[in-house]
Amino acid sequence: MIPPKPPSRPDRVSLWRYAKLFRQDILSAQPARLYRAWMAEFRTPFFRSYLLNQPHLVKTVLKDRPRDFPKSDRIGAGLRPLLGESVFLTNGATWERQRRIIDPAFEGGRLGDTWAPMWAAGQEAVARLRMRTGTPVEIEAETSHAAADVIFRTLFSIPIEDEMAQAVFHEFRAYQRSQPILNLAAFLPKLSLLPRFFRRDTKASAARIRALITEMTARRQAEIAAGTAPDDLATKIMTTPDPETGETFSASEMVDQVAIFFLAGHETSASALAWALYLLATHPDWQMRVADEARALTGAASDMGRLKVSRDVFREALRLYPPVPMMVREASCPERFRDRDVPKGAQLVLSPWHLHRHERLWNNPDGFDPARWGTENGKTCAREAFIPFSAGRRVCTGAGFAMVEGPLLLSLIVRAFEITPAGGPPPVPVAHLTVRSRDGIHLVLKSRDQGKSEV
Ligand code: HEM
C-alpha cells in the first residue's frame, strides 16, 4: 500500500489559480514534474524563485557556501512577532554567536541527560492513551501533547501538567491555527503588499506566549542566582558563555531562543511521530517488529542503542513526511546554476518534500520501506538526498535530540498498544507550520499484553 501523497496540480495554471492553490496548500499547489526535476523556476510578474532539487546544488547552498545563501528575510515576516531575534531567524555574526552558546547544550554527551525526562514523557503519553483505547483517537493532538511534554521536561524540568506549561502549550496551539505556512513568504511578493495575509490574532497570540516565556526565564534566572536551578537545557543555555566574548544570553535573547525551542522542537517531532504511527498502523508487519524490539527496553539510557528498527521506521516517516517540507535561502550574489542565471536576491527553495521522493534518486520513492536504509540505494540517498533536519552548519540544533525522542516515543507507544487505522478515507498531507493531515490522523489503539508492556 502506497502511503498518502497529495495530488499534484496540472502543469500549466494561471498565476491567479496558482496563488489560490498555494493559499490552500503548498504541496498540492506544485506540479508532478517537480518529483523528477533537478531545478525549476517560478516566474511571476513580481519576483523569481528557484527550486533546487539536485543533490550537488543542495550541497552547494547548505554545506559548501552557506554564507553566500543566508536565510531569506521574508521568512521572518510572519514569525518575528513570536521569535524576535531567535537563532532560527538571524544571520551572520549574530547567528554565529547564538549557535556557539546553544550548541554545547545539544552535544552528544549532554543528550544522555535528556533520556530520563523523555522516558517519563513517553510513559505519561502511554498512560493518557490507555484511557482512550477502543475508540478512534486523533493521534496528532496526542503526539503534540507528548512532544510538548518532552520539551517542557528537558528544557525547564517541568511536566506539561504544570500550570504555566499548560498555558504556553494552549497559546502555541492558537498561534499555529492563526499562522499560515511557514515558508510561504518566499513564493509571494513582498508581504507589505498583502496586508491581510497574516491574521490579526497571530500577533496577539505571539505576545501572550512571549509574556509567559519571559516569566519562566525570569524565574529560572533567579534560581540560577540562588544556586537552586535544576541542571537542564535551560540552565545550561543560560549559563554557557560565548567562548569568544565570554558573554551569556541577555534575558530578552533567551526568551527568543526558548520560543524557538518550543516551536521548532515540538511541532516538528509531533508531526513526524503522528505519521510514523499512521505508517505502522497501515503496515502491521513493521509494527510487530517495532513492538518486538521495544520489549527489551529497560528505561536505562543504554536503551538508546537498542532502538534500531524504530529508528529506521522513524527515518522513513521523516523521509515521506518531512515536518519542514521546504526551506528558503536568498542568493546574496548572482549565480549560475544548471546553465541558468540566478539573479542576486532570488529566493532559493530547498524542498525536503520533493528531494525525499525524487523519482530519479530513490528506489520505490513513494513506498514505505524502512529496510531501504540498509540497501546501497538507501545509504547513498541518506547521504545525498535526505535532509529532514537541513544540512551543513545551519543544520537543526535538535536533530540528535529528535532522533532519540522520536524512536523512543514510537517504541513506548507501540509496545503498549496494537494500532490500526480508524477507517474512513486516508489522511491527506498538507503543509501548515509543519506537514500535517488535513483532517487529522484517526487511529484505534488496543492494549497489548499488560504484564509485558510496562517497565
Ligand atoms: C523531527 C523533529 C525535527 C525536525 C524534522 C526539524 C527540522 C528542522 C529544520 C529542517 C531546520 C532548518 C530550517 C531552515 O533552515 O529553514 C531546523 C532548524 C532548527 N531546529 Fe529543528 N527539527 C526538529 C526538532 C527540533 C528540536 C527537538 C529542537 C530543539 C529542541 C529543534 C530546534 C531547532 C532550531 C533552534 C533550529 C534553527 C537552527 C538555525 O537556524 O541555526 N528542532 N529544524
mmCIF file with all atom_site columns, C-alpha atoms and ligand atoms in Angstrom, residues 71 87-89 95 99 102 106 151 183 233 260-261 264-266 268-269 272 314 318 322-324 326-329 352 387-390 393-399 401-402 405, ligand 1:
data_model
loop_
_atom_site.group_PDB
_atom_site.id
_atom_site.type_symbol
_atom_site.label_atom_id
_atom_site.label_alt_id
_atom_site.label_comp_id
_atom_site.label_asym_id
_atom_site.label_entity_id
_atom_site.label_seq_id
_atom_site.pdbx_PDB_ins_code
_atom_site.Cartn_x
_atom_site.Cartn_y
_atom_site.Cartn_z
_atom_site.occupancy
_atom_site.B_iso_or_equiv
_atom_site.pdbx_formal_charge
_atom_site.auth_seq_id
_atom_site.auth_comp_id
_atom_site.auth_asym_id
_atom_site.auth_atom_id
_atom_site.pdbx_PDB_model_num
ATOM   1  C  CA  . LYS A 1 71  ? 18.144 32.767 5.347  1.00 0.00 ? 71  LYS A CA  1
ATOM   2  C  CA  . VAL A 1 87  ? 18.612 31.631 16.151 1.00 0.00 ? 87  VAL A CA  1
ATOM   3  C  CA  . PHE A 1 88  ? 16.063 30.386 13.614 1.00 0.00 ? 88  PHE A CA  1
ATOM   4  C  CA  . LEU A 1 89  ? 15.797 33.811 12.002 1.00 0.00 ? 89  LEU A CA  1
ATOM   5  C  CA  . TRP A 1 95  ? 23.619 33.786 14.361 1.00 0.00 ? 95  TRP A CA  1
ATOM   6  C  CA  . ARG A 1 99  ? 24.954 28.880 17.929 1.00 0.00 ? 99  ARG A CA  1
ATOM   7  C  CA  . ILE A 1 102 ? 23.331 26.906 22.191 1.00 0.00 ? 102 ILE A CA  1
ATOM   8  C  CA  . PHE A 1 106 ? 22.720 19.677 22.480 1.00 0.00 ? 106 PHE A CA  1
ATOM   9  C  CA  . ILE A 1 151 ? 10.250 19.962 25.594 1.00 0.00 ? 151 ILE A CA  1
ATOM   10 C  CA  . ASN A 1 183 ? 7.879  29.351 4.215  1.00 0.00 ? 183 ASN A CA  1
ATOM   11 C  CA  . LEU A 1 233 ? 18.785 22.534 28.963 1.00 0.00 ? 233 LEU A CA  1
ATOM   12 C  CA  . ILE A 1 260 ? 12.051 28.756 19.001 1.00 0.00 ? 260 ILE A CA  1
ATOM   13 C  CA  . PHE A 1 261 ? 12.823 25.648 21.040 1.00 0.00 ? 261 PHE A CA  1
ATOM   14 C  CA  . ALA A 1 264 ? 10.739 24.112 16.336 1.00 0.00 ? 264 ALA A CA  1
ATOM   15 C  CA  . GLY A 1 265 ? 11.052 21.406 18.937 1.00 0.00 ? 265 GLY A CA  1
ATOM   16 C  CA  . HIS A 1 266 ? 7.503  20.258 19.460 1.00 0.00 ? 266 HIS A CA  1
ATOM   17 C  CA  . THR A 1 268 ? 8.110  19.014 14.177 1.00 0.00 ? 268 THR A CA  1
ATOM   18 C  CA  . SER A 1 269 ? 8.533  15.979 16.426 1.00 0.00 ? 269 SER A CA  1
ATOM   19 C  CA  . ALA A 1 272 ? 6.802  13.018 12.471 1.00 0.00 ? 272 ALA A CA  1
ATOM   20 C  CA  . PHE A 1 314 ? 11.102 6.980  12.186 1.00 0.00 ? 314 PHE A CA  1
ATOM   21 C  CA  . LEU A 1 318 ? 10.793 11.753 8.140  1.00 0.00 ? 318 LEU A CA  1
ATOM   22 C  CA  . PRO A 1 322 ? 9.379  15.721 6.351  1.00 0.00 ? 322 PRO A CA  1
ATOM   23 C  CA  . PRO A 1 323 ? 7.902  18.006 9.037  1.00 0.00 ? 323 PRO A CA  1
ATOM   24 C  CA  . VAL A 1 324 ? 9.647  21.011 7.459  1.00 0.00 ? 324 VAL A CA  1
ATOM   25 C  CA  . MET A 1 326 ? 10.558 23.371 2.322  1.00 0.00 ? 326 MET A CA  1
ATOM   26 C  CA  . MET A 1 327 ? 13.314 25.804 3.300  1.00 0.00 ? 327 MET A CA  1
ATOM   27 C  CA  . VAL A 1 328 ? 14.216 29.091 1.739  1.00 0.00 ? 328 VAL A CA  1
ATOM   28 C  CA  . ARG A 1 329 ? 17.526 30.865 1.206  1.00 0.00 ? 329 ARG A CA  1
ATOM   29 C  CA  . PRO A 1 352 ? 12.947 18.039 1.510  1.00 0.00 ? 352 PRO A CA  1
ATOM   30 C  CA  . ILE A 1 387 ? 17.652 16.455 4.609  1.00 0.00 ? 387 ILE A CA  1
ATOM   31 C  CA  . PRO A 1 388 ? 14.773 16.404 7.121  1.00 0.00 ? 388 PRO A CA  1
ATOM   32 C  CA  . PHE A 1 389 ? 16.942 18.441 9.519  1.00 0.00 ? 389 PHE A CA  1
ATOM   33 C  CA  . SER A 1 390 ? 18.573 20.519 6.765  1.00 0.00 ? 390 SER A CA  1
ATOM   34 C  CA  . ARG A 1 393 ? 26.433 24.457 9.640  1.00 0.00 ? 393 ARG A CA  1
ATOM   35 C  CA  . ARG A 1 394 ? 22.821 25.607 9.890  1.00 0.00 ? 394 ARG A CA  1
ATOM   36 C  CA  . VAL A 1 395 ? 21.538 22.083 10.461 1.00 0.00 ? 395 VAL A CA  1
ATOM   37 C  CA  . CYS A 1 396 ? 18.736 21.709 13.055 1.00 0.00 ? 396 CYS A CA  1
ATOM   38 C  CA  . THR A 1 397 ? 20.137 22.117 16.558 1.00 0.00 ? 397 THR A CA  1
ATOM   39 C  CA  . GLY A 1 398 ? 17.749 19.476 17.826 1.00 0.00 ? 398 GLY A CA  1
ATOM   40 C  CA  . ALA A 1 399 ? 18.492 16.772 15.209 1.00 0.00 ? 399 ALA A CA  1
ATOM   41 C  CA  . PHE A 1 401 ? 17.623 15.140 20.296 1.00 0.00 ? 401 PHE A CA  1
ATOM   42 C  CA  . ALA A 1 402 ? 14.765 14.403 17.885 1.00 0.00 ? 402 ALA A CA  1
ATOM   43 C  CA  . GLU A 1 405 ? 12.891 11.310 21.186 1.00 0.00 ? 405 GLU A CA  1
HETATM 44 C  C1  . HEM B 2 .   ? 11.596 15.658 13.950 1.00 0.00 ? 1   HEM B C1  1
HETATM 45 C  C2  . HEM B 2 .   ? 11.933 16.779 14.542 1.00 0.00 ? 1   HEM B C2  1
HETATM 46 C  C3  . HEM B 2 .   ? 12.589 17.972 13.884 1.00 0.00 ? 1   HEM B C3  1
HETATM 47 C  C4  . HEM B 2 .   ? 12.720 18.286 12.551 1.00 0.00 ? 1   HEM B C4  1
HETATM 48 C  C5  . HEM B 2 .   ? 12.248 17.490 11.341 1.00 0.00 ? 1   HEM B C5  1
HETATM 49 C  C6  . HEM B 2 .   ? 13.426 19.555 12.484 1.00 0.00 ? 1   HEM B C6  1
HETATM 50 C  C7  . HEM B 2 .   ? 13.768 20.187 11.299 1.00 0.00 ? 1   HEM B C7  1
HETATM 51 C  C8  . HEM B 2 .   ? 14.477 21.369 11.224 1.00 0.00 ? 1   HEM B C8  1
HETATM 52 C  C9  . HEM B 2 .   ? 14.888 22.004 10.001 1.00 0.00 ? 1   HEM B C9  1
HETATM 53 C  C10 . HEM B 2 .   ? 14.624 21.477 8.592  1.00 0.00 ? 1   HEM B C10 1
HETATM 54 C  C11 . HEM B 2 .   ? 15.549 23.129 10.328 1.00 0.00 ? 1   HEM B C11 1
HETATM 55 C  C12 . HEM B 2 .   ? 16.187 24.124 9.357  1.00 0.00 ? 1   HEM B C12 1
HETATM 56 C  C13 . HEM B 2 .   ? 15.172 25.132 8.876  1.00 0.00 ? 1   HEM B C13 1
HETATM 57 C  C14 . HEM B 2 .   ? 15.760 26.104 7.883  1.00 0.00 ? 1   HEM B C14 1
HETATM 58 O  O1  . HEM B 2 .   ? 16.978 26.180 7.735  1.00 0.00 ? 1   HEM B O1  1
HETATM 59 O  O2  . HEM B 2 .   ? 14.968 26.839 7.250  1.00 0.00 ? 1   HEM B O2  1
HETATM 60 C  C15 . HEM B 2 .   ? 15.553 23.232 11.769 1.00 0.00 ? 1   HEM B C15 1
HETATM 61 C  C16 . HEM B 2 .   ? 16.122 24.261 12.485 1.00 0.00 ? 1   HEM B C16 1
HETATM 62 C  C17 . HEM B 2 .   ? 16.095 24.337 13.853 1.00 0.00 ? 1   HEM B C17 1
HETATM 63 N  N1  . HEM B 2 .   ? 15.585 23.404 14.732 1.00 0.00 ? 1   HEM B N1  1
HETATM 64 FE FE1 . HEM B 2 .   ? 14.756 21.646 14.248 1.00 0.00 ? 1   HEM B FE1 1
HETATM 65 N  N2  . HEM B 2 .   ? 13.684 19.974 13.758 1.00 0.00 ? 1   HEM B N2  1
HETATM 66 C  C18 . HEM B 2 .   ? 13.206 19.038 14.642 1.00 0.00 ? 1   HEM B C18 1
HETATM 67 C  C19 . HEM B 2 .   ? 13.297 19.078 16.026 1.00 0.00 ? 1   HEM B C19 1
HETATM 68 C  C20 . HEM B 2 .   ? 13.903 20.073 16.742 1.00 0.00 ? 1   HEM B C20 1
HETATM 69 C  C21 . HEM B 2 .   ? 14.057 20.082 18.176 1.00 0.00 ? 1   HEM B C21 1
HETATM 70 C  C22 . HEM B 2 .   ? 13.594 18.957 19.101 1.00 0.00 ? 1   HEM B C22 1
HETATM 71 C  C23 . HEM B 2 .   ? 14.650 21.272 18.511 1.00 0.00 ? 1   HEM B C23 1
HETATM 72 C  C24 . HEM B 2 .   ? 15.052 21.806 19.853 1.00 0.00 ? 1   HEM B C24 1
HETATM 73 C  C25 . HEM B 2 .   ? 14.806 21.299 20.992 1.00 0.00 ? 1   HEM B C25 1
HETATM 74 C  C26 . HEM B 2 .   ? 14.879 21.990 17.270 1.00 0.00 ? 1   HEM B C26 1
HETATM 75 C  C27 . HEM B 2 .   ? 15.449 23.246 17.176 1.00 0.00 ? 1   HEM B C27 1
HETATM 76 C  C28 . HEM B 2 .   ? 15.780 23.871 16.005 1.00 0.00 ? 1   HEM B C28 1
HETATM 77 C  C29 . HEM B 2 .   ? 16.444 25.177 15.950 1.00 0.00 ? 1   HEM B C29 1
HETATM 78 C  C30 . HEM B 2 .   ? 16.861 26.021 17.131 1.00 0.00 ? 1   HEM B C30 1
HETATM 79 C  C31 . HEM B 2 .   ? 16.651 25.464 14.591 1.00 0.00 ? 1   HEM B C31 1
HETATM 80 C  C32 . HEM B 2 .   ? 17.309 26.704 13.992 1.00 0.00 ? 1   HEM B C32 1
HETATM 81 C  C33 . HEM B 2 .   ? 18.765 26.395 13.700 1.00 0.00 ? 1   HEM B C33 1
HETATM 82 C  C34 . HEM B 2 .   ? 19.489 27.504 12.945 1.00 0.00 ? 1   HEM B C34 1
HETATM 83 O  O3  . HEM B 2 .   ? 18.883 28.157 12.094 1.00 0.00 ? 1   HEM B O3  1
HETATM 84 O  O4  . HEM B 2 .   ? 20.675 27.683 13.207 1.00 0.00 ? 1   HEM B O4  1
HETATM 85 N  N3  . HEM B 2 .   ? 14.417 21.238 16.222 1.00 0.00 ? 1   HEM B N3  1
HETATM 86 N  N4  . HEM B 2 .   ? 14.890 22.133 12.296 1.00 0.00 ? 1   HEM B N4  1
#
